[in-house]
Each structure stands twice: as C-alpha cells, then as structure tokens.
mmCIF file of C-alpha atoms in Angstrom:
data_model
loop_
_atom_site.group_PDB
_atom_site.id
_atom_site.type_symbol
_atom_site.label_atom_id
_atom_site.label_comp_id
_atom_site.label_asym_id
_atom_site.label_seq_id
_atom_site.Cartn_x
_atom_site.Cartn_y
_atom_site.Cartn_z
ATOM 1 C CA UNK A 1 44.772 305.209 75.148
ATOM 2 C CA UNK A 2 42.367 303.112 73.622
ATOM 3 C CA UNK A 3 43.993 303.112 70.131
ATOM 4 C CA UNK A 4 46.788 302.051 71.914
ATOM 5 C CA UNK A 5 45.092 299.079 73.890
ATOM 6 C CA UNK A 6 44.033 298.108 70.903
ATOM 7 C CA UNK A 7 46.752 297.843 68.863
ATOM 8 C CA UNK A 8 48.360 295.852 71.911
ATOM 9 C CA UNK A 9 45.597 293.308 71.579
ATOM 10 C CA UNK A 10 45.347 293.166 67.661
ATOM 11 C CA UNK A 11 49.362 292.314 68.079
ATOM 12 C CA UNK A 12 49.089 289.384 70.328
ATOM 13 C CA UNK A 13 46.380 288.303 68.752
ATOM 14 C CA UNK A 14 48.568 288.285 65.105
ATOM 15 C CA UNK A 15 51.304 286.176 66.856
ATOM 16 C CA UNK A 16 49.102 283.844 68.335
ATOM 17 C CA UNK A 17 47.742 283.671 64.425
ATOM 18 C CA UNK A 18 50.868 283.254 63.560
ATOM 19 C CA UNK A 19 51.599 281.122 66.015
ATOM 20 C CA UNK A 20 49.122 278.416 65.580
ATOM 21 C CA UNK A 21 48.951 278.962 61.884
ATOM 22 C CA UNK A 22 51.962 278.704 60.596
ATOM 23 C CA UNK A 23 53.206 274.964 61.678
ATOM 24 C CA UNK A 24 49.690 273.984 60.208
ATOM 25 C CA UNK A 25 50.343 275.235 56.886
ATOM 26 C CA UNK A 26 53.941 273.263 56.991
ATOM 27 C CA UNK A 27 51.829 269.665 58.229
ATOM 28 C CA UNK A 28 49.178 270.607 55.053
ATOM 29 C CA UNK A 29 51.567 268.943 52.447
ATOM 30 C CA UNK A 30 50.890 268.155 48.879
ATOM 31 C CA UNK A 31 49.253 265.355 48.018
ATOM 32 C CA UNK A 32 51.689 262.900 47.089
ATOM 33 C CA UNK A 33 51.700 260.807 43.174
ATOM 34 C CA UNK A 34 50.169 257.918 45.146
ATOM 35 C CA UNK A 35 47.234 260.205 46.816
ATOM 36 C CA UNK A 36 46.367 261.325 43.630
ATOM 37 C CA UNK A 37 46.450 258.221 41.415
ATOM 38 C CA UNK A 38 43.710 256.953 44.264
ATOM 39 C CA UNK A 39 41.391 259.690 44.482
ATOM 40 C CA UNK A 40 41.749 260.018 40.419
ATOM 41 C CA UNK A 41 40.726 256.124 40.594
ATOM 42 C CA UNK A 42 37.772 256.620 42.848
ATOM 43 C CA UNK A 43 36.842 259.409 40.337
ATOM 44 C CA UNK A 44 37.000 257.500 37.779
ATOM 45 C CA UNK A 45 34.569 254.751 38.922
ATOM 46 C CA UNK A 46 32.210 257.431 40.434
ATOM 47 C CA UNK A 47 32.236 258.110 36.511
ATOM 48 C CA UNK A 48 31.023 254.618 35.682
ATOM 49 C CA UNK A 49 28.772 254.399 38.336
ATOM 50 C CA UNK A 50 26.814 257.786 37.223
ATOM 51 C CA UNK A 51 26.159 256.184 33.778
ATOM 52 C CA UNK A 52 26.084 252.349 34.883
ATOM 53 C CA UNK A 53 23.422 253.460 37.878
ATOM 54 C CA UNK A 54 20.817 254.546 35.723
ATOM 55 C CA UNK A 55 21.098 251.716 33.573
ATOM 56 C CA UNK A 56 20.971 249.124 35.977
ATOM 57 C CA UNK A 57 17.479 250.860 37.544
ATOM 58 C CA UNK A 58 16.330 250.257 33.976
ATOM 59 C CA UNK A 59 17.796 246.694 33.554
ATOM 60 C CA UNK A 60 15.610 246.038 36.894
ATOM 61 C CA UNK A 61 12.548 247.990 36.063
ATOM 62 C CA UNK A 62 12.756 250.264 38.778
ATOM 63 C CA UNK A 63 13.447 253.184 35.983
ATOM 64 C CA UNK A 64 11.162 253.725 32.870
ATOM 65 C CA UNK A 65 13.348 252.088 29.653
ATOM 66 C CA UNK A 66 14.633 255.346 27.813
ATOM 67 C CA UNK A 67 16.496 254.154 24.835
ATOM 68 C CA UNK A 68 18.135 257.286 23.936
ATOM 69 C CA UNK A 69 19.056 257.792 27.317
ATOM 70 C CA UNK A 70 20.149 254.082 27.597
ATOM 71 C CA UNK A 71 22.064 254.974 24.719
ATOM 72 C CA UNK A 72 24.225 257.911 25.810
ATOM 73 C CA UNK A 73 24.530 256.421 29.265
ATOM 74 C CA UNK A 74 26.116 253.050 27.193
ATOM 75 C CA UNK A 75 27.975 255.156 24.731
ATOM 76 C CA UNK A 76 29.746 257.112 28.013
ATOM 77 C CA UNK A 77 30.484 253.735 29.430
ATOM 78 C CA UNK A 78 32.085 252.266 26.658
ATOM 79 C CA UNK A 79 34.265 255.578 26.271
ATOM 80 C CA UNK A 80 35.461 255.158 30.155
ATOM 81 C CA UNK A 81 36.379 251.749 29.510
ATOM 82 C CA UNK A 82 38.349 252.391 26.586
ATOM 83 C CA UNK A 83 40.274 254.679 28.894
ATOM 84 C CA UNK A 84 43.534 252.885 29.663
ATOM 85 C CA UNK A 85 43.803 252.652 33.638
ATOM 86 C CA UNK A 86 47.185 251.264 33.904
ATOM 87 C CA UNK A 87 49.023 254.844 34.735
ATOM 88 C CA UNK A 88 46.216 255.349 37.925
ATOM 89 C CA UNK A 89 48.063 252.152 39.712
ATOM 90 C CA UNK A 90 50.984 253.964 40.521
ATOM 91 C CA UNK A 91 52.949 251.498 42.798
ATOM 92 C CA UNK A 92 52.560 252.266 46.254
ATOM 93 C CA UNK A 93 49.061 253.139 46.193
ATOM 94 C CA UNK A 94 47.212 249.726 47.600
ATOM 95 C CA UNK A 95 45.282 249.435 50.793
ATOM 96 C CA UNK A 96 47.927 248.031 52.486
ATOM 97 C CA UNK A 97 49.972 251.292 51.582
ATOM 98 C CA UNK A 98 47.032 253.683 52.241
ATOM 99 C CA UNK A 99 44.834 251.965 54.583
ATOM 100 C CA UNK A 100 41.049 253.311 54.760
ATOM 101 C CA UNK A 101 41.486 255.334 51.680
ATOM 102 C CA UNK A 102 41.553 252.768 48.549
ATOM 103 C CA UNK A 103 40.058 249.176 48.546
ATOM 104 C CA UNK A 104 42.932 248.167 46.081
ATOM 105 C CA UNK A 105 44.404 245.011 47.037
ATOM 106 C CA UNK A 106 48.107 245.046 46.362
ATOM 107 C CA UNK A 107 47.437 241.517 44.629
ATOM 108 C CA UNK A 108 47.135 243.964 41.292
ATOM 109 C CA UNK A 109 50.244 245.002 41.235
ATOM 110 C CA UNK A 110 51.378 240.609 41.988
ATOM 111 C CA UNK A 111 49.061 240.085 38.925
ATOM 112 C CA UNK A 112 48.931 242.689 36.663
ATOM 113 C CA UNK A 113 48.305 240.836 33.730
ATOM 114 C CA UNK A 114 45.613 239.140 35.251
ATOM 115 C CA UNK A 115 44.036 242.379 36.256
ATOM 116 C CA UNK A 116 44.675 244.257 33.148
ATOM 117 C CA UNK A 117 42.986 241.128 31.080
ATOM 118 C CA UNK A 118 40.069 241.631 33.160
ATOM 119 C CA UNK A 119 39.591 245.411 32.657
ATOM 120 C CA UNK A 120 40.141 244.306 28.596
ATOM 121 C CA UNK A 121 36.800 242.173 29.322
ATOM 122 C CA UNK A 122 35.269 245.101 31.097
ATOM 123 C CA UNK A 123 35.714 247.016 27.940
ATOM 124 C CA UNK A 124 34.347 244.148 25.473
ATOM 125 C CA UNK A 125 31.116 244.180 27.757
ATOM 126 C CA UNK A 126 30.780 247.603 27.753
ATOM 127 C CA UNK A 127 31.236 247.315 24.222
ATOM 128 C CA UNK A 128 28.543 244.809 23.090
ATOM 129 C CA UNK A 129 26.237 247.086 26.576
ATOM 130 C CA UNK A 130 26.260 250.342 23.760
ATOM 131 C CA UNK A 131 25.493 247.797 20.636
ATOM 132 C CA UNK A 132 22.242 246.554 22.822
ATOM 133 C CA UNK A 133 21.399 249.649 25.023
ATOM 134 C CA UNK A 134 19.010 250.959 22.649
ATOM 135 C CA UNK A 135 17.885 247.588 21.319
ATOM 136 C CA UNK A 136 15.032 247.725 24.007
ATOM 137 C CA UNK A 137 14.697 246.636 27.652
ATOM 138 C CA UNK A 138 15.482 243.244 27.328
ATOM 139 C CA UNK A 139 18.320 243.371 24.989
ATOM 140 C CA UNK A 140 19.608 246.019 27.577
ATOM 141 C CA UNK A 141 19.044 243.872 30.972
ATOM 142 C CA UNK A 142 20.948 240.734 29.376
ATOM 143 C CA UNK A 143 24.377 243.110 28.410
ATOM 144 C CA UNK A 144 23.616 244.960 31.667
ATOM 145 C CA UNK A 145 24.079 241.739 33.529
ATOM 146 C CA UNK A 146 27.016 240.855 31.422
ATOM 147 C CA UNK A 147 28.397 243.951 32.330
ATOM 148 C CA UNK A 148 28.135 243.875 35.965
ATOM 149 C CA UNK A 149 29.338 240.506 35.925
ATOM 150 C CA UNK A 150 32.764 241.677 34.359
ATOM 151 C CA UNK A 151 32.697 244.616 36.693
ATOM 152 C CA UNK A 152 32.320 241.606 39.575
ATOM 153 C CA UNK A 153 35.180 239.695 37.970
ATOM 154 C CA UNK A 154 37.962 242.835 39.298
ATOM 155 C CA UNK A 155 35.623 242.904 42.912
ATOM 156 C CA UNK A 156 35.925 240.161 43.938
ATOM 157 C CA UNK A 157 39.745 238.942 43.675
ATOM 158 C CA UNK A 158 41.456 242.998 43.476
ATOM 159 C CA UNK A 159 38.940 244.949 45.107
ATOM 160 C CA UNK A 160 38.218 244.439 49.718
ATOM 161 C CA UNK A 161 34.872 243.653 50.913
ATOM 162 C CA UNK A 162 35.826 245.640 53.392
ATOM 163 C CA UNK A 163 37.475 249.330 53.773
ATOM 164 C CA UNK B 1 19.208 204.874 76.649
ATOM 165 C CA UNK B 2 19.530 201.247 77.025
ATOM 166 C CA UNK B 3 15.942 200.355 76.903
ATOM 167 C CA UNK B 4 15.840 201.530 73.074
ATOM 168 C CA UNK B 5 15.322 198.074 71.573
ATOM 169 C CA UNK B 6 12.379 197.221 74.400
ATOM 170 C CA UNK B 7 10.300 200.324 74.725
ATOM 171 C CA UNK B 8 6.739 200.206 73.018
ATOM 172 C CA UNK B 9 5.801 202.383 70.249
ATOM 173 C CA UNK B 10 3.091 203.696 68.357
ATOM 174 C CA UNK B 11 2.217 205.796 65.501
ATOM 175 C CA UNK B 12 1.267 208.780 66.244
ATOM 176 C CA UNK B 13 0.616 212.403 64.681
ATOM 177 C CA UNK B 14 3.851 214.794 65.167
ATOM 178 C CA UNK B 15 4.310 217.182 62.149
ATOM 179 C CA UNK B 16 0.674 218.993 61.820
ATOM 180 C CA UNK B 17 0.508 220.653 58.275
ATOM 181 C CA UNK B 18 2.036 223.881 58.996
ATOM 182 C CA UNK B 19 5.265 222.014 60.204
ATOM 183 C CA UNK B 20 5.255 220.110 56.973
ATOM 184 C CA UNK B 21 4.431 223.246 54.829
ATOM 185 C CA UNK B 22 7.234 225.025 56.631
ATOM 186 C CA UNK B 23 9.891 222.399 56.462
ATOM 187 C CA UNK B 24 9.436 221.581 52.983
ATOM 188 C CA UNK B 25 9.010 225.352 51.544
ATOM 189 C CA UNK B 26 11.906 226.257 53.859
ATOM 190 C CA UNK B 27 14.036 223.312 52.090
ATOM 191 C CA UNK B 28 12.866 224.369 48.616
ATOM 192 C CA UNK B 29 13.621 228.472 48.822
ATOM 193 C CA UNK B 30 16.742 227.969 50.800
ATOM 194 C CA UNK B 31 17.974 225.565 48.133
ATOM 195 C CA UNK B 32 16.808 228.101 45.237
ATOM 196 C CA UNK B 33 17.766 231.576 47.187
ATOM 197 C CA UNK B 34 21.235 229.407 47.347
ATOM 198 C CA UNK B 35 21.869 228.108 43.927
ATOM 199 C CA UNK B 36 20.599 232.112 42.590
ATOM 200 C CA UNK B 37 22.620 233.696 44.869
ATOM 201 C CA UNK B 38 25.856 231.754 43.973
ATOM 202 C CA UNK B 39 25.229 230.788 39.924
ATOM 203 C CA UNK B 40 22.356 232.372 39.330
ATOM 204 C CA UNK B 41 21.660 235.493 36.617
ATOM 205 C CA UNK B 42 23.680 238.798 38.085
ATOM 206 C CA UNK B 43 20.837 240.732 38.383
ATOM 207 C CA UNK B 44 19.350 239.059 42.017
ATOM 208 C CA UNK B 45 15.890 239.909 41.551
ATOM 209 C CA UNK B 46 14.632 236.447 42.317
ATOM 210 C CA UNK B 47 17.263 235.669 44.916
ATOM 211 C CA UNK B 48 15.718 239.158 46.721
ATOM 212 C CA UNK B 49 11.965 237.026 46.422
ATOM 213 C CA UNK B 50 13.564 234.140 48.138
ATOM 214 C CA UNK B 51 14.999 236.086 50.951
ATOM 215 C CA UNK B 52 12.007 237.729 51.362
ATOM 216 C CA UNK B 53 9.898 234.434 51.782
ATOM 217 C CA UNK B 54 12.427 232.966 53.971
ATOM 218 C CA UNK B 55 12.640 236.005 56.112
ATOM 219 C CA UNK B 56 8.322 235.381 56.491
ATOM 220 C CA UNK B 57 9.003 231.512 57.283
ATOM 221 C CA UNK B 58 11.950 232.415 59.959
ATOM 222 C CA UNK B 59 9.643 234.591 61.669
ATOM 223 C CA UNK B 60 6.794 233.020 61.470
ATOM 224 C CA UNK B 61 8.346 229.961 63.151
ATOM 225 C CA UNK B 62 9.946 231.959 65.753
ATOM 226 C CA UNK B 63 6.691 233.479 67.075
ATOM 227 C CA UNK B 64 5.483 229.643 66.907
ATOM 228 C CA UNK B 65 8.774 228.523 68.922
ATOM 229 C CA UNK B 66 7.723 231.666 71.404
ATOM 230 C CA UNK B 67 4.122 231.158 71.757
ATOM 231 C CA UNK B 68 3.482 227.738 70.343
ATOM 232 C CA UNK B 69 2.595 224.742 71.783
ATOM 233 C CA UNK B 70 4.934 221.241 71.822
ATOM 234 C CA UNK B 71 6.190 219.773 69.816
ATOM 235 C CA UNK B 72 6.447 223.155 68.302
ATOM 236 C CA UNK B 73 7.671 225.236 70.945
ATOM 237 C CA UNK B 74 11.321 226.294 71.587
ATOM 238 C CA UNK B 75 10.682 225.185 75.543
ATOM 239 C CA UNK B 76 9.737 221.403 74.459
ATOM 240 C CA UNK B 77 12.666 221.320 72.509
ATOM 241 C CA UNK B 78 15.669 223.147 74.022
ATOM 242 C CA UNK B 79 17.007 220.295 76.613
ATOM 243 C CA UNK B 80 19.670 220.555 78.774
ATOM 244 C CA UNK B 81 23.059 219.788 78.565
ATOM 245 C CA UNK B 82 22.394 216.276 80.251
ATOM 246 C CA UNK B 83 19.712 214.767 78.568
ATOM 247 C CA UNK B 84 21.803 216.383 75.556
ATOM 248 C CA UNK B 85 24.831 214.217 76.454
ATOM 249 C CA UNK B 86 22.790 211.626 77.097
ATOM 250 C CA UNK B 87 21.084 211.198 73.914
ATOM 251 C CA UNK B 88 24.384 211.907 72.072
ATOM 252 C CA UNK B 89 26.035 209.238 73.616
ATOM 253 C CA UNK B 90 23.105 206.744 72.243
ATOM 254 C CA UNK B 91 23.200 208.428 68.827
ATOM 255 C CA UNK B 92 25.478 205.118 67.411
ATOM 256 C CA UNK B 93 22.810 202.918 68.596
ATOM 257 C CA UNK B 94 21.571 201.062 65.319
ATOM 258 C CA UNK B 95 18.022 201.621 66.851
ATOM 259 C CA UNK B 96 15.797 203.617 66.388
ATOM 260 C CA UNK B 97 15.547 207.187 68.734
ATOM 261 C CA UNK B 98 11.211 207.186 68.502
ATOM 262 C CA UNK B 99 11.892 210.348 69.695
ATOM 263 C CA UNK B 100 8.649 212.610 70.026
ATOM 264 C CA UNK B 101 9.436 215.497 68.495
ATOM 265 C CA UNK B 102 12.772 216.910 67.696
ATOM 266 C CA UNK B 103 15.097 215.022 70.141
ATOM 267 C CA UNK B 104 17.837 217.029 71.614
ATOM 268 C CA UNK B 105 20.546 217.290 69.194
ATOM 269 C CA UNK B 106 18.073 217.823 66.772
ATOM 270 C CA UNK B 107 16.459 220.656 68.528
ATOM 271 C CA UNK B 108 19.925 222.331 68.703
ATOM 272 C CA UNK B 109 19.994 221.781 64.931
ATOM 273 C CA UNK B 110 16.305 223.499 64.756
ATOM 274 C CA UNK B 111 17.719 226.652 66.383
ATOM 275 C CA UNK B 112 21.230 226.502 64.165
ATOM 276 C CA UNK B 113 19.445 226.818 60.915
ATOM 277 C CA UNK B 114 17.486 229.663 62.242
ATOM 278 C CA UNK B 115 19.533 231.485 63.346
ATOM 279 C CA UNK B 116 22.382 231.415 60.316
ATOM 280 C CA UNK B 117 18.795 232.223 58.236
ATOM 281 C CA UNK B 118 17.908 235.332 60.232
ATOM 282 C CA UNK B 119 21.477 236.459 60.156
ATOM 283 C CA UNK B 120 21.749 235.868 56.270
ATOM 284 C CA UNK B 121 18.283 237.550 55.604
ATOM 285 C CA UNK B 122 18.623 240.649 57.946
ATOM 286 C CA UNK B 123 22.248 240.634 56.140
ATOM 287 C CA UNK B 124 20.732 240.699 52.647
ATOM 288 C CA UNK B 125 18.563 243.227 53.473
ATOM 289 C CA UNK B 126 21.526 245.621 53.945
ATOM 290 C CA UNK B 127 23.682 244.010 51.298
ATOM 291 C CA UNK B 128 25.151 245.881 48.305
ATOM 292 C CA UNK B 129 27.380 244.396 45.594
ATOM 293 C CA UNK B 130 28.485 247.886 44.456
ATOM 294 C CA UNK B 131 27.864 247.189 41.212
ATOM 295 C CA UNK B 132 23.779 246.848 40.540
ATOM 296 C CA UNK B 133 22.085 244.755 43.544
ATOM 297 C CA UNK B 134 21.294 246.430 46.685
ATOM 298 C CA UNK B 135 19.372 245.389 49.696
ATOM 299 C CA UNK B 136 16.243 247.308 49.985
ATOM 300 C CA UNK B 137 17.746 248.559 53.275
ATOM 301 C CA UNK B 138 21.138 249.181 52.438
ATOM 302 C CA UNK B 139 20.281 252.950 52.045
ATOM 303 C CA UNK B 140 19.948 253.292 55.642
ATOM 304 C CA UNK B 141 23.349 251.954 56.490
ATOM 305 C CA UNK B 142 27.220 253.548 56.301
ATOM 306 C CA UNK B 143 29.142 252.515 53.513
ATOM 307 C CA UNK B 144 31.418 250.333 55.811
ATOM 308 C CA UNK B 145 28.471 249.025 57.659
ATOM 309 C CA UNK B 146 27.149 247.836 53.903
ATOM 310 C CA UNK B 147 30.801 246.498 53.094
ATOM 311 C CA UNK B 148 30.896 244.497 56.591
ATOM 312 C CA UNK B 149 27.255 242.978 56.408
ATOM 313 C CA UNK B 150 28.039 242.053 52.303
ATOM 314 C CA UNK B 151 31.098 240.714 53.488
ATOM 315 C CA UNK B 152 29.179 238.408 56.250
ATOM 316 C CA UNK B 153 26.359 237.748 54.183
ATOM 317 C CA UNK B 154 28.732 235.525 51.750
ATOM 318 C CA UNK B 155 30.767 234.196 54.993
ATOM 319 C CA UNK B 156 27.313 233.199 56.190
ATOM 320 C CA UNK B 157 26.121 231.582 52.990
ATOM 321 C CA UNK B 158 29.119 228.835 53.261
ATOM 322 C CA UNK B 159 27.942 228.403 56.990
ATOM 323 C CA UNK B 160 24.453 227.341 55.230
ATOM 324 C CA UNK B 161 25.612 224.785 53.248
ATOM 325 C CA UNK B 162 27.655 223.275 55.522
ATOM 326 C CA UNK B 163 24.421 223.041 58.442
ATOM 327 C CA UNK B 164 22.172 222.090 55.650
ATOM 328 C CA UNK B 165 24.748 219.383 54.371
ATOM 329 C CA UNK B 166 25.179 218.219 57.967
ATOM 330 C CA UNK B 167 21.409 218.386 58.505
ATOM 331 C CA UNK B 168 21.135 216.016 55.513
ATOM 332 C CA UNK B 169 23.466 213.737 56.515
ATOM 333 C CA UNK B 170 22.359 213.337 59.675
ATOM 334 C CA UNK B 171 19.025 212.463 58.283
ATOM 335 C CA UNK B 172 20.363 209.628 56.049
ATOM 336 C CA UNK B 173 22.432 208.591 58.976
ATOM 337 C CA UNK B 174 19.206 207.899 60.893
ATOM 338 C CA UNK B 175 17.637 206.179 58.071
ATOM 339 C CA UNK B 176 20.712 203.770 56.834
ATOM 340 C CA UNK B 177 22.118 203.548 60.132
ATOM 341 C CA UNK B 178 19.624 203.656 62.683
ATOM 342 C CA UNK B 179 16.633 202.743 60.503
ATOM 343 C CA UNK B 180 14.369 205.139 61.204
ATOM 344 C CA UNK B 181 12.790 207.073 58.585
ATOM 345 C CA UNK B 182 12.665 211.161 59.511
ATOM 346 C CA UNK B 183 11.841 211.925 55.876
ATOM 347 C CA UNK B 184 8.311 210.085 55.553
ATOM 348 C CA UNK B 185 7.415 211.202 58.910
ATOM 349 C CA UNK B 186 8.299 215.108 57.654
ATOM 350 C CA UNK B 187 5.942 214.123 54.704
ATOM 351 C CA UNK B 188 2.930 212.316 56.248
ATOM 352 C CA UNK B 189 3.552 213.934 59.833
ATOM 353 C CA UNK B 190 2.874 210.212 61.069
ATOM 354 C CA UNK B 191 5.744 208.978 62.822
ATOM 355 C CA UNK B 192 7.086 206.090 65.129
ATOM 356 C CA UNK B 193 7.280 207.038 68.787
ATOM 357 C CA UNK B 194 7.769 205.647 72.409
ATOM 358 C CA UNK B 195 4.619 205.201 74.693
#
C-alpha cells in the first residue's frame, strides 16, 4: 500500500523532472565562436590587470617597491603583450553584436590596422616597462605611466565608457 | 536701468579676504586640476590633490552661501526672473552696472560654476580609468555605476571650460565694453558701486 503510494508519487514526480528539465537542457546551448572569443578577451586582460595592478600600486607608492617582484610582474606583462590578439576578434563579437557582455566597439573591426598598430605600441611599452621594472621606483613609475598611457590609447577610441 | 549714467557712486568694500582667497585659489586649482587632468602625467596623483582642494573650497562656500551674510549669501544673490530680465536687457549698456555684489546674471553664473564643480568632484571621487587611477571612492560603487560617473566626469570637464571661458569673457566684456573693472575689484575687494 504504501510502497505502492510511493512509487505513484516518485513517478509523477520523475515526469514533472522530466518535464521541466528537459526543454531547459535544449535552451542551455553551446557557447557560440563569438561567446568565447569575448570571455577569452576579458580573460586575457584580467591577465594584464593581475600583473599591471600591482605595479601601478608601486608606481603610486601605495605598495612597497619590490624589484624582483616588479620584475616578474613586468616580465609576465611583456609575455601577454607579445601574445598576438588578432584571432580573439572574431567578427561578430562587438558590443553592438553582444550588448552588455563586451565593451568592444565594432570601430575595430572598421580600423583594424589602426587598432592592431596600437596593441604593437602596447607591446613596445611593455617592453621598455620589463627593461626599467627593476631599475628602481622611479625608473618603474615613468614606464608604468608610459604603459598605461598606451593601454589608454585602445580605451579610449575601441573600448565604451560605458557597458 | 536708465538712470545708469546719473546714479552716484562710491567706493566701497565688497570682496572681504576670504572672497578674494576663494576666487583666486578657486581660479588657480581649477585651471591646474584642468590642464593635469587633460595633458598632464598619466599617473593623476596631483590632479586627485586638486580635486580634493576644490571639493574643500565648493563646500566651504556653500555653507557660506547657506549661512552667510550678503553679499555672500545665496539669498542676496539669487534674484528673480524680473529683475533678471531686467538687468539683462541693460547688459549692452556701455556703462557701468556698479552693481553691489554679484548682480543677477552674475549670481546665476556663481551657482553654475558650483554646481558643474560639485558634480565633477563627487564624480572624481568615484572615477576609475581602468587602467591605474581610481577615485578613492570608486570601491564602493558597481562597475557600471564607475563606467557612467567616468564617463560624466569627462562630459563634465568640457562643460568647465566652456562656463569658465564664458565667465572670462564676460569679465573682459565688462571691462572693454562697459568699462568697469571686475578684476581689480576681485583683487583689492574695493569696488565702484551705486549709493
């Protein structure tokens, strides 16, 4: 009696499981090409930003100067910008495409060249950042600065102030 | 206003020292928060100092517009829209205004420039390039809240200029056009004014 009540429950339950369950799983699709290229993009500067955070505390004097550390934090940095981007800007994958998830402005993909001379100067700071970095505080605020500028130069004409 | 060329005057003490220190501190850390903020070195340290300062002077000069007394207070200089036509209508006049004070266009000017300075320091305190300068308050705010102040704080900043620029003009047009000096009275605090 009971074993049977039971069972009758445990069945309706499954099918309304099964019910609800099953049309979810077919709506969860895989992320598309353009999903990943912009979550492998904001990846990618959450990379920079874990080594370029620390050294702009120290550029300001908010963090102790640690030249070894300033070092390996430069050294990282200039191995991410060496890292050729162009394959992340899949077509397709600009805030006008994928609003409220990328702050891409489909301007890249009008200027390319422009953008992909900019990210060249990116690298050439972050270049001369790892010959100063462990130069001492000074040397390291003045390519810090340089740095963020050419980080600025890609904000503020490809990148919205605003999600 | 047709009396301007008749009315008596006399010199008389307007702009007590802490107007003068205000105006002229005001003028100098607005004009060097500015120029840092737009060409200056990319790490903003010293723009942050003049933000600060001008953030002090704002509110300083709002509790004196509250609780002050004329020609100081915002009541002796917020006129209404009449006497605001009024003396806008007789601002071609090659006289003179020997206005007491800040007349009433002027006034309106007085709480402009306020209020685009409160708005651009209370911005700047939330501000965050994303790169390596970040309002000391920006912690406490969303990332889209950050983006959208950032984003007014530089809107804002060409709203400066342009009310400083005016405010400038305006000050040459009294002295080459209406030939009344506004800039030596700012200095001395001595200025021409009706009986």
């Amino acid at each position: 009696m009971t074993i049977t009540a039971n069972f009758k429950f445990l069945s309706v339950l499954a099918i309304c499981v099964a019910v609800v369950a099953v049309p979810t799983m077919a709506l969860t699709q895989e992320p598309t090409e353009e999903d990943k290229a912009i979550s492998q993009r904001r990846a990618f500067m959450q990379l920079i930003l874990r080594s370029f955070g620390p050294l702009a505390g120290m550029a300001k004097g908010e963090m102790t100067y640690d030249a070894e550390a300033a070092q390996a934090h430069a050294n990282n940095l200039r191995a991410l910008t060496g890292y050729n981007v162009g394959g992340l800007f899949v077509p397709g994958s600009s805030n006008a495409d994928r609003p409220g998830t990328t702050r891409a402005l489909p301007v890249i993909w009008e200027k390319l060249d422009e953008f992909a001379s900019r990210y060249g100067d990116l690298g050439g700071a972050m270049v001369a950042l790892a010959e100063a970095a462990g130069q001492g505080q000074g040397a390291l605020a003045a390519a810090v600065g340089n740095a963020g500028k050419a980080c600025g130069a890609c904000h503020e004409n490809f990148r919205t102030k605003d999600f | 206003m047709a009396n301007d060329a008749e009315h008596s005057t006399a010199t008389r003490y307007i702009w007590d020292v802490p107007a003068r220190l205000f105006h002229w501190l005001l003028a100098a850390l607005v004009i060097t928060g500015w120029i840092l903020g737009e060409f200056g070195p990319f790490i903003k340290t010293w723009h942050f100092y003049c933000g600060y300062a001008i953030g002090c002077l704002v509110v300083l000069r709002i509790l004196r517009g509250l609780f002050g007394t004329p020609p100081h207070s915002f009541g002796s200089f917020i006129y209404g829209s009449r006497a605001t036509l009024d003396y806008a209508r007789s601002i071609f006049e090659r006289a003179p205004s020997n206005w007491p004070g800040h007349n009433p266009l002027g006034g309106l000017s007085v709480i402009a420039l306020l209020a685009v300075l409160a708005v651009q320091v209370s911005t700047g305190l939330f501000a965050d390039d994303d790169i390596l300068n970040k309002g000391p308050l920006a912690i406490y705010a969303s990332t889209g809240l950050r983006s959208t102040l950032t984003a007014i704080h530089e809107i804002n900043s060409k709203i400066i200029l342009a009310l400083v620029a005016l405010h400038v003009g305006v000050v040459l047009f009294y002295l080459f056009w209406k030939r009344e000096n506004l800039i030596k009275a700012m200095i001395t605090g001595h200025k021409q004014v009706r009986k």
